[in-house]
XYZ file of C-alpha atoms in Angstrom:
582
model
C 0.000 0.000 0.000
C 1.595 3.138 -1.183
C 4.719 0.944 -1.557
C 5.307 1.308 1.711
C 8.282 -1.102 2.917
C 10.614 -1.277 5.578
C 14.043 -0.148 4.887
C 16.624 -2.570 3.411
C 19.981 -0.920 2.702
C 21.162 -1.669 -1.271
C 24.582 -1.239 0.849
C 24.490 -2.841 3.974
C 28.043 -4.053 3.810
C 29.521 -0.446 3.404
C 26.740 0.780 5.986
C 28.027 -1.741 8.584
C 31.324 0.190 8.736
C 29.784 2.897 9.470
C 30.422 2.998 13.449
C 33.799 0.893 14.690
C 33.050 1.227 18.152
C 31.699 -2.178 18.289
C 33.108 -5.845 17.359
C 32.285 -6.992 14.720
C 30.881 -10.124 16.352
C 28.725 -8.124 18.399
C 26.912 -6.222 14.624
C 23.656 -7.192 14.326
C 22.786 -8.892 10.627
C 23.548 -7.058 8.067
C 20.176 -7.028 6.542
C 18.733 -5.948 9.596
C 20.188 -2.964 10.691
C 19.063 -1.753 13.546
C 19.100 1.883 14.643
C 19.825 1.253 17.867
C 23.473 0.578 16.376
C 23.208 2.780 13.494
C 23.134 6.910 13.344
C 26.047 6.872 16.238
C 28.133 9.043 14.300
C 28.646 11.917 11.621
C 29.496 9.034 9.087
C 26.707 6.834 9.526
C 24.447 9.565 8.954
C 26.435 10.712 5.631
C 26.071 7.230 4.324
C 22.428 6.790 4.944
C 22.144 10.005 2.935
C 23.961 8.787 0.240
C 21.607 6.614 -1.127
C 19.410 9.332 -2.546
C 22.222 10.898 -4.663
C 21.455 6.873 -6.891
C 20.715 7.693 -10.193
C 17.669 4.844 -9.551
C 15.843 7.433 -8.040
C 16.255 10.032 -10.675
C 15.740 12.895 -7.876
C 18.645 15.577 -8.890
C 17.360 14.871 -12.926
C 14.749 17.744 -13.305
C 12.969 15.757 -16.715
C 9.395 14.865 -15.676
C 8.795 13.091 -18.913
C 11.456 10.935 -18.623
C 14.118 10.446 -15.853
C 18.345 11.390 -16.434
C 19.351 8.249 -18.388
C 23.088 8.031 -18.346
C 22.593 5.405 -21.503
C 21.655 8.411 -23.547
C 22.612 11.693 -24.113
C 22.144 14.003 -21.299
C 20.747 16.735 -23.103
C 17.689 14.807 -24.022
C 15.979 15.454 -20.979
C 13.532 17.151 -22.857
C 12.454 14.439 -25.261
C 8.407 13.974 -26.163
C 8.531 17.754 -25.708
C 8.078 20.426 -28.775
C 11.198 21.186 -28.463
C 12.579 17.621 -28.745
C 10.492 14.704 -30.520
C 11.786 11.008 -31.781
C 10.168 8.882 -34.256
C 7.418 7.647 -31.701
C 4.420 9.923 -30.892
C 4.422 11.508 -27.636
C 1.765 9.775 -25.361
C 1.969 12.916 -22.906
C 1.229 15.291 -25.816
C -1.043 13.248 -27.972
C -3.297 12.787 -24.550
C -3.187 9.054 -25.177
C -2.278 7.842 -21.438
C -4.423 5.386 -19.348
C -4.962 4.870 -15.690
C -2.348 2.166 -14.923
C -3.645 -0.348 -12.618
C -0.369 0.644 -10.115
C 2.437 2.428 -10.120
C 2.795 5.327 -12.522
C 4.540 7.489 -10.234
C 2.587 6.936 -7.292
C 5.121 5.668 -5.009
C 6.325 6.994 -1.541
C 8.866 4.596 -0.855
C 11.557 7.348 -0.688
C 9.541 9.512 1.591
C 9.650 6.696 3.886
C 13.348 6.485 3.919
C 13.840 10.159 4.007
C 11.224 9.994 7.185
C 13.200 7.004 8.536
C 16.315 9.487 8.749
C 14.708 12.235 11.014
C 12.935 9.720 12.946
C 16.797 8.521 13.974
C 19.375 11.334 13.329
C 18.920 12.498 16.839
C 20.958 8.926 18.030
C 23.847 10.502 16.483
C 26.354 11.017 19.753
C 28.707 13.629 17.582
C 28.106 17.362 18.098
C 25.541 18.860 16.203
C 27.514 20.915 13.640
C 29.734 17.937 12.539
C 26.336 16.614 11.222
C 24.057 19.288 10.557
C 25.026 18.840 6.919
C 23.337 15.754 6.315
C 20.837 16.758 8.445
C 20.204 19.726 5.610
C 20.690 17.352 2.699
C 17.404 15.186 4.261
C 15.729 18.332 3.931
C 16.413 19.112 0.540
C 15.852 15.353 -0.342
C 12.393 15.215 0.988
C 12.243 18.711 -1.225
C 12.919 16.887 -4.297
C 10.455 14.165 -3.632
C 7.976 15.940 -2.805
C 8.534 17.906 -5.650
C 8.464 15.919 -8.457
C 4.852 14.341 -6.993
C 3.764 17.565 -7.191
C 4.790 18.010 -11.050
C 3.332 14.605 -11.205
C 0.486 14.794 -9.750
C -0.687 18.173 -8.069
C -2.025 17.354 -4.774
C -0.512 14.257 -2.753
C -0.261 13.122 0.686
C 1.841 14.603 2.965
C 3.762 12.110 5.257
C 6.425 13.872 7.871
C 6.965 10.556 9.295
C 7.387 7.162 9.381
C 4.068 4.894 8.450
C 3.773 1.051 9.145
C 1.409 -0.752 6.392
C -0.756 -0.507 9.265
C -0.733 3.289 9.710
C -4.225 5.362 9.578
C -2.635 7.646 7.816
C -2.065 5.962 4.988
C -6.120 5.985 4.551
C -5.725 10.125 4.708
C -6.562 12.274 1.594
C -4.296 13.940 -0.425
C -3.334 17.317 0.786
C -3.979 20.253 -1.446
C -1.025 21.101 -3.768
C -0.353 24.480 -2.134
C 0.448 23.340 1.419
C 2.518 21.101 -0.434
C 4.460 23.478 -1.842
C 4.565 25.390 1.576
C 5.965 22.412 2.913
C 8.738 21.538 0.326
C 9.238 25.673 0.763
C 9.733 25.114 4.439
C 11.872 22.060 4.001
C 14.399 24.537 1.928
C 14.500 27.006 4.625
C 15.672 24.439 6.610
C 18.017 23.034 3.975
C 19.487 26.483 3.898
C 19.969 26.687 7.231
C 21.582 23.505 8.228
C 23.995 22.966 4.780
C 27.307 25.111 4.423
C 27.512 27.893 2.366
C 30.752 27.250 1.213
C 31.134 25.016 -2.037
C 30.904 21.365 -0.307
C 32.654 18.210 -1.978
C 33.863 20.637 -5.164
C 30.318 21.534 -5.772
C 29.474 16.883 -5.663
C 27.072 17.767 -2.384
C 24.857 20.661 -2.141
C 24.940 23.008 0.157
C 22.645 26.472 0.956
C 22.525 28.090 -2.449
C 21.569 24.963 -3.896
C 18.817 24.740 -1.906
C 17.927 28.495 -1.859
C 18.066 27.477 -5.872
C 15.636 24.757 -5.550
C 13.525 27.363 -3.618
C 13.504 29.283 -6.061
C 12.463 27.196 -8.614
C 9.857 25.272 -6.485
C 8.188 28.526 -5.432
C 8.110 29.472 -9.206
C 6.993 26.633 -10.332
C 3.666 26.955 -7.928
C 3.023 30.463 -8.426
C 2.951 30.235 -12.176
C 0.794 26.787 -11.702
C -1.659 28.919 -10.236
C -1.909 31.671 -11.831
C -2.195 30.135 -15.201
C -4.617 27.580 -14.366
C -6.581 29.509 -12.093
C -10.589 29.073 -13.200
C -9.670 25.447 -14.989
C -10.199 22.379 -13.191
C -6.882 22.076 -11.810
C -7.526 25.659 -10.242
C -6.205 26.382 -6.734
C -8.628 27.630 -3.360
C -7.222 30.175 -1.855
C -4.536 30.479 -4.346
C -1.730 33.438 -3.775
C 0.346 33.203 -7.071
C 2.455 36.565 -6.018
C 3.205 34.921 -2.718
C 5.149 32.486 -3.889
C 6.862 34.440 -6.832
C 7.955 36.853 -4.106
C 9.424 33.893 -2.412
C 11.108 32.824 -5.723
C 12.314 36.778 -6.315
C 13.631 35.947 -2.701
C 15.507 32.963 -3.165
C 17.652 33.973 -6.448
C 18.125 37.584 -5.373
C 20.082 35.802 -2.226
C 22.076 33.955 -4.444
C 22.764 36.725 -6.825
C 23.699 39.134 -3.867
C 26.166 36.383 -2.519
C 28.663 37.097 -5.361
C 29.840 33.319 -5.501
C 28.108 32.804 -8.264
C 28.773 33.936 -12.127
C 28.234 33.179 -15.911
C 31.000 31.212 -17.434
C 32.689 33.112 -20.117
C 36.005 33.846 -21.670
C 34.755 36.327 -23.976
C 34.455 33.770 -27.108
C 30.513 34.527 -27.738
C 30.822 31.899 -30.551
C 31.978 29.342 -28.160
C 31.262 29.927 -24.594
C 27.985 28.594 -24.373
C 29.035 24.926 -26.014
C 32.680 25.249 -24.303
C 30.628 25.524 -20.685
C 28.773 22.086 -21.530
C 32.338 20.096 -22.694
C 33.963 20.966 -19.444
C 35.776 17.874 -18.103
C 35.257 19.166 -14.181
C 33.243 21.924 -12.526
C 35.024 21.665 -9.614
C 36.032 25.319 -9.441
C 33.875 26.358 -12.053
C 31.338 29.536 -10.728
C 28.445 29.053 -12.921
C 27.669 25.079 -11.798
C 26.692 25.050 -8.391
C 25.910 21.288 -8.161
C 27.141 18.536 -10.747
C 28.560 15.066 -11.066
C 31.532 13.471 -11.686
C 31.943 9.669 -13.162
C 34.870 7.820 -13.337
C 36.154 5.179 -15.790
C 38.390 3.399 -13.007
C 35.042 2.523 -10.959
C 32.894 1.987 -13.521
C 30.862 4.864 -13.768
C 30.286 6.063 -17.022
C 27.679 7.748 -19.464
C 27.108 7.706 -22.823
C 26.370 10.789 -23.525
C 28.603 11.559 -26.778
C 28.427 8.047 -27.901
C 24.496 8.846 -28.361
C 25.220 12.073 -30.014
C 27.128 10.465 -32.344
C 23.872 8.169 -33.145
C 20.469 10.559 -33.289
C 18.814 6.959 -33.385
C 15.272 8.302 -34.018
C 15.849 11.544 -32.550
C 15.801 15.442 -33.462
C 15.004 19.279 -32.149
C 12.029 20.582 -33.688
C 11.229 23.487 -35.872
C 9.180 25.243 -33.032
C 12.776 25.244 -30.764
C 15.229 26.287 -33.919
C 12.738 29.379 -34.943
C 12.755 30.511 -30.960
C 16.513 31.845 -31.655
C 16.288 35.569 -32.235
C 18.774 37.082 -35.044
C 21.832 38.912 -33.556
C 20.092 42.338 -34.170
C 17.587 40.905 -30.792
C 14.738 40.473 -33.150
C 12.407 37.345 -33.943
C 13.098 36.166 -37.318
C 9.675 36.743 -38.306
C 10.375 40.211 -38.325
C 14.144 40.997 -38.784
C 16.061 41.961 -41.446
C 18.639 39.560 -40.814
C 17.132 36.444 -41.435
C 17.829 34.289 -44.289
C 14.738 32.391 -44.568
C 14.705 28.628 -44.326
C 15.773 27.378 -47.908
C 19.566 25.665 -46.161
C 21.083 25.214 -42.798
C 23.128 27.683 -43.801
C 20.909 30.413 -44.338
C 18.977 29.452 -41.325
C 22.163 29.911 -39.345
C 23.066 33.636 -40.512
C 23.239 36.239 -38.179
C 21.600 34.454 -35.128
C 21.890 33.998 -31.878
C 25.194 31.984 -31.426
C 23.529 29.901 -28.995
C 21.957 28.295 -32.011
C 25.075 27.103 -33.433
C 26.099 25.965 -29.931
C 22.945 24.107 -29.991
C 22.345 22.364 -33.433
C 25.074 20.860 -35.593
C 25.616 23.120 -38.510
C 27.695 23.253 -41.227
C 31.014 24.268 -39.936
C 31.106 22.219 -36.679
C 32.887 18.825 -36.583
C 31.090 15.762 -36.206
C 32.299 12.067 -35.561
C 31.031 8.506 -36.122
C 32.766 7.058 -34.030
C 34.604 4.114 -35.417
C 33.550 5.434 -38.923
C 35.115 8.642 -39.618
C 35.164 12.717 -38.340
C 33.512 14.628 -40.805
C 31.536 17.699 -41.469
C 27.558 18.029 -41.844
C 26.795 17.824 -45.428
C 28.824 14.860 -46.250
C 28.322 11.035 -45.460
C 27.019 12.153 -41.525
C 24.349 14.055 -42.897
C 23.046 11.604 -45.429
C 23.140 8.805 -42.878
C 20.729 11.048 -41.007
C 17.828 9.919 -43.827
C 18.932 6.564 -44.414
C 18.740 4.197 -40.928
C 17.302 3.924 -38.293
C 20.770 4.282 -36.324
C 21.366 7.587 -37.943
C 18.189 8.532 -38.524
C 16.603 11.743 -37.217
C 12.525 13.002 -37.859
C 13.336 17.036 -38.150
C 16.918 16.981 -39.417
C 17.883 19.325 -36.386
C 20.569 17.450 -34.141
C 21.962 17.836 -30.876
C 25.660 19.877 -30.358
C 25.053 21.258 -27.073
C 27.086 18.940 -24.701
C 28.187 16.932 -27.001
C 32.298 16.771 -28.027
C 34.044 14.255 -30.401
C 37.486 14.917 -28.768
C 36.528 14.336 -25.653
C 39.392 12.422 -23.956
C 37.545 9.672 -22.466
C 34.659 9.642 -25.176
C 34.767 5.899 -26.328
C 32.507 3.226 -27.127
C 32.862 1.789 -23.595
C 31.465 5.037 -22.453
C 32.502 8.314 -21.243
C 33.391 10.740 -18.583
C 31.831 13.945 -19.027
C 30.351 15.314 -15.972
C 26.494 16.423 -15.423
C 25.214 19.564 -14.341
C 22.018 19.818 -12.154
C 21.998 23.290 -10.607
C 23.396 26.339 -12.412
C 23.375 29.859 -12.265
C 21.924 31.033 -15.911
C 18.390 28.894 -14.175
C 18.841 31.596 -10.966
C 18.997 34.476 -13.330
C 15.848 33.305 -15.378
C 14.061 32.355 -12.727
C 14.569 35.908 -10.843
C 13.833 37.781 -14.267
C 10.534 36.161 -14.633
C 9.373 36.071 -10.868
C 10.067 39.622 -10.611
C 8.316 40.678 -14.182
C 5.340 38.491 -12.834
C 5.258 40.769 -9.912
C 5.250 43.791 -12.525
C 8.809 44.678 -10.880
C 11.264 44.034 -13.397
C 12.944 47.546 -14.084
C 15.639 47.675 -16.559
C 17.788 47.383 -13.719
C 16.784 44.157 -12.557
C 16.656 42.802 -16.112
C 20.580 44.463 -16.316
C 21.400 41.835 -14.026
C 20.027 39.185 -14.612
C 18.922 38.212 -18.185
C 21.776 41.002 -19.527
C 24.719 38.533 -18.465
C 23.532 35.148 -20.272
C 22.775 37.604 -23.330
C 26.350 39.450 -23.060
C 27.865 35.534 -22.918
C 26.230 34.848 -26.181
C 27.035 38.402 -27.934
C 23.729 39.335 -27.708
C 21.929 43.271 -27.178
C 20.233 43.641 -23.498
C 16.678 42.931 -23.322
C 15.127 46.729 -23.622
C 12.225 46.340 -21.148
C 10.339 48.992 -22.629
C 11.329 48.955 -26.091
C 10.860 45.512 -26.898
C 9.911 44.447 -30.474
C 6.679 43.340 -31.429
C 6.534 39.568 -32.618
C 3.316 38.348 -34.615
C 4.748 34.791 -34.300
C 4.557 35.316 -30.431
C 4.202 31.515 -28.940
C 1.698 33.455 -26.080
C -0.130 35.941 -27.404
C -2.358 37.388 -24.430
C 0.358 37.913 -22.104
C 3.194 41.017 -22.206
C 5.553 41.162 -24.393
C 7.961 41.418 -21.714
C 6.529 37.858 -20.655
C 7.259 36.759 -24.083
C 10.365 37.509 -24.357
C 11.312 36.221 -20.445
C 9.985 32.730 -21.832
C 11.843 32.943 -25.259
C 14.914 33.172 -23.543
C 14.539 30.662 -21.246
C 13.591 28.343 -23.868
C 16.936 29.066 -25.520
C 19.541 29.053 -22.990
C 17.721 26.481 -20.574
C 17.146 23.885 -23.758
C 17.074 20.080 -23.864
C 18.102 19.958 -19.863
C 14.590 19.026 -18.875
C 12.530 22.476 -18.068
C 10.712 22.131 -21.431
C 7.472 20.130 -20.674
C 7.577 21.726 -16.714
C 7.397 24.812 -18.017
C 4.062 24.477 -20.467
C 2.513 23.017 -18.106
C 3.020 25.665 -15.263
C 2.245 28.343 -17.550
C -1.209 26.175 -19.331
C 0.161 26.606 -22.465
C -0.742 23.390 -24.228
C -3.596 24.989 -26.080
C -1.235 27.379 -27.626
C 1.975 25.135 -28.397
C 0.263 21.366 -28.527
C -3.305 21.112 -29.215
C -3.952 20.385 -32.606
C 0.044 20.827 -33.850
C 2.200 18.758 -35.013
C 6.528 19.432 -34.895
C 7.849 19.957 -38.003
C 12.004 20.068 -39.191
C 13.998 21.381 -41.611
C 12.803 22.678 -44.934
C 13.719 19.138 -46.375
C 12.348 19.178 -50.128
C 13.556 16.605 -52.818
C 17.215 16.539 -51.564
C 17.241 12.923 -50.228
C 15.319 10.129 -52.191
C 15.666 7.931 -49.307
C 14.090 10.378 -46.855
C 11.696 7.790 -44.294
C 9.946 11.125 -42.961
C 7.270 12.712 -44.672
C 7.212 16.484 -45.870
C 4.379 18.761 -44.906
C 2.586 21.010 -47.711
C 5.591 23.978 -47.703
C 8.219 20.947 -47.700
C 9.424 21.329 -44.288
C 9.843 17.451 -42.415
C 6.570 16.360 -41.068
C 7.381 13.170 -39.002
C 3.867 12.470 -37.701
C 1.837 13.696 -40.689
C 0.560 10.176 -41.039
C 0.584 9.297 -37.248
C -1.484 12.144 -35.694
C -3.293 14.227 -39.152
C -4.888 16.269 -36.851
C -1.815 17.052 -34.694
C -1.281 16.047 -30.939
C -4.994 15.211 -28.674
C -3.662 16.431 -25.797
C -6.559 17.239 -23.343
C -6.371 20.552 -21.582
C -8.659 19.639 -18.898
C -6.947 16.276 -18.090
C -3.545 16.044 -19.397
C -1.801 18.599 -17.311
C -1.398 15.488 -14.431
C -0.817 11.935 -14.196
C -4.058 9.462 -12.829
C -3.683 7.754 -9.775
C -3.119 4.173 -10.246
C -6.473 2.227 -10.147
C -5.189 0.330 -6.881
C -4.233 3.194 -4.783
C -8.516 4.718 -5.425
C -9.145 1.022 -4.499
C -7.345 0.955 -1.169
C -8.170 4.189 0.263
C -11.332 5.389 -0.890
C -10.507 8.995 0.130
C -8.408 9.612 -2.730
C -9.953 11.161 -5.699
C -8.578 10.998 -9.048
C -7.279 13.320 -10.901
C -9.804 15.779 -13.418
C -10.946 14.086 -16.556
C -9.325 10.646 -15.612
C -11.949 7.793 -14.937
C -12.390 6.749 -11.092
C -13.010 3.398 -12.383
């Protein structure tokens, strides 16, 4: 029920270690630790909070339609998005999801464990600042949990301790998604309190401006969830959506006004942005404020050039390629800059040179590995059309992150580190939390969306001069709005904001219903092409799949149903709007 189960340790044998005060004849089993013996000292508690960092529980990964998969690349966190599609139809998007019988998410296993920790760390005999640490990381931890049920499913039960399959309160409601945020909100102030504030473990642990970060973008989250679908069925009582973009403004400004943290650049506009993403180490990097390392010698690798070098299925869209204003600051529907859509080449021309940083083009090496390096345009780009290995839908493929010379880029895998918090997320989320208050002077846009523009070689956003775009993806909000989103799209792409973000802001009905993703103006060049070609010849992937675009419900599809047995168990659970109770 729930999944509730007692705690077995995945590492008991490094957990016994964990106090030495005892023989070792005198341990009880090791797959029955007892806390009587365990949470003794500053270690014990470290290890027991090591097990969330386990990629198995996907709870630093911020992708909510698909978890950090180390077996692909890690900039495809936003796949089944509209900014990043492969050759099978997006169930999310096309609304065709079903109310599992168990499972889908529903699962508070890990709030259990996290529980299981403050119902114990007060055993530990060391003083309390050797261990408030950890005592801050279980805060932030039973953040993250909470947090991605809340993405998942909007309100959920709220468990601050530890429940037997016996408990009553497993037979409780769910709590309404605003005290949940509240909670996760007060969680972070604890976080914040407890952690150090100086860079812990080389930036491998978090520490308080992580979590203040995590504040930030929990509190944004919430108030854009309810402003945005305020009157629609997943509507809020008693909603405050200013209260908690105050509390996001909050939360970033404290980071900002640290002065830890800054923008990675070496004043190479054309290169910055990629360079930051092919960093070996972040160790003493200022941008990254929480990341992780592998290592070939123990066996922990990714695969995240190796993929790059194989699309397999895989491409950016149309919608994400046309977001990329020209290097005059205007759209391309409107600038004079733009050289239409007839090549790569002329799509490239005087834009943004995060789009180049983003998307293979022309110039920019690009290896097979175990085939050849060559250049887009050759045998790599025909390849693209002509297997399902190579193969991509839109004809747009990932750069960003990705690095053929990578020392330890092999077959076998690689070592390129993973970000999960970074600074250029702080700066966006401020900007738009303060221009959702109506407080975002030029000032406050100076210093915050100003220094990931001046990175790229970009003009400042002109708050009160900005240019009108008729292609605007959100036409009944402010242009300023606009703009805020554009660039997030941009510089936070294919790291797994994408789908979070249209649904906090309900904008399905103007980016999904009834669309389909297009790709590159294709025409006649390949006679092999798989993909189909829409009326104007641009790549139409799911023409034949989905004529009438994606079915995504806007009165359903924002959440995930309960599973079936969970509304048989406890009969005060609900489900979810438009889902079937039965």
């Amino acid at each position: 029920m729930n999944k509730i189960k007692h705690i077995i340790f995945a590492v008991a044998i490094i957990l016994s270690f964990g106090s030495c005060k005892e023989d070792f004849l005198q341990k009880d089993p090791l797959d029955q630790v007892s806390e009587d013996v365990y949470f003794r000292t500053t270690s014990d508690l470290m290890l027991y909070v090591n097990q969330f960092y386990s990629p198995a529980n996907r709870l630093l990964d911020f992708g909510s339609t698909g978890g950090l998969n180390y077996n692909r690349t890690v900039f495809g966190l936003d796949l089944g998005t509209d900014d990043f599609i492969n050759a099978t139809v997006s169930p999310l998007l096309n609304g065709t999801r079903v109310v599992p019988p168990s499972g889908g998410g529903w699962d508070y296993s890990l709030v259990r464990k996290v529980n299981y920790f403050f119902q114990n760390y007060t055993r530990c005999k060391d003083p309390f600042d050797n261990y408030k640490q950890y005592l801050g990381e279980a805060h932030f931890f039973r953040a993250l949990i909470y947090f991605k049920l809340l993405r998942t499913f909007g309100d959920v039960q709220w468990f601050s301790k530890v429940l037997d399959t016996n408990s009553p309160e497993l037979m409780d409601p769910r709590t309404p998604r605003n005290v949940i945020a509240d909670s996760i909100l007060a969680d972070l102030d604890k976080a914040a309190l407890y952690m150090t504030v100086e860079k812990n473990s080389n930036g491998l642990r978090p520490n308080k401006w992580v979590a203040l970060a995590l504040q930030a973008r929990v509190a944004l989250y919430e108030g854009s969830w309810e402003k945005y679908h305020a009157g629609t069925p997943f509507g809020v009582t008693g909603s405050d959506p200013n209260k908690y973009f105050t509390k996001a403004a909050e939360a970033a400004g404290a980071i900002m006004a640290s002065g830890r943290f800054q923008i990675y650049s070496t004043g190479k506009p054309e290169q910055d942005y990629y360079n930051l993403f092919t960093l070996p180490d972040y160790a003493s990097n200022n941008e990254v404020l929480l990341w992780k390392k592998f290592d070939k010698g123990l066996g922990i690798v990714n695969y995240r050039s190796v993929s790059s070098d194989f699309p397999d299925g895989t491409g950016i869209t149309k919608g994400l390629s046309d977001s990329y204003l020209c290097k005059d600051g205007q759209p391309i529907s409107v600038s004079p800059m733009f050289g239409g859509h007839t090549s790569m080449a002329s799509e490239l021309k005087d834009r943004d040179p995060r789009y180049a940083q983003t998307i293979f083009s022309p110039a920019m090496p690009w290896e097979i590995k175990g085939v050849d390096t060559l250049t887009w345009g050759t045998a790599v780009y025909s390849k693209l059309f002509n297997s399902s290995e190579y193969s991509t839908p839109t004809g747009y493929v990932i750069r960003k992150g990705y690095s053929a010379a990578f020392v330890n880029h092999d077959l076998s895998g690689g070592t390129e580190p993973v970000i999960f918090f970074q600074y250029n997320e702080v700066l966006l989320n401020y900007a738009e939390a303060k221009a959702e208050l109506g407080q975002l002077t030029q000032a406050e846009a100076d210093k915050s969306i100003k220094l990931l523009r001046d990175r790229a070689g970009m003009p400042k956003l002109d708050v009160s001069a900005i240019v009108n775009d008729p292609k605007w993806d959100f036409p009944t909000i402010s242009p300023l709005l606009n703009e805020i989103r554009r660039e997030r799209r941009v510089e936070l792409s294919l790291v797994g904001f994408r789908w979070d973000d249209v649904a906090r802001w309900a904008g399905a009905d103007e980016l999904i219903v009834g669309k389909r993703p297009k790709g590159i103006l294709y025409g006649k060049n390949f006679a092999k092409n798989p993909y189909p070609n829409d009326a104007d010849g641009f790549m139409d992937p799911f023409k034949v799949a989905m004529p009438n675009g994606y079915g995504f419900k806007i009165d359903r599809d924002y959440l995930s149903p309960l599973p079936q047995t969970e509304l048989t168990l406890n009969k005060a659970l609900k489900q979810n709007p438009g889902w079937p109770e039965q």
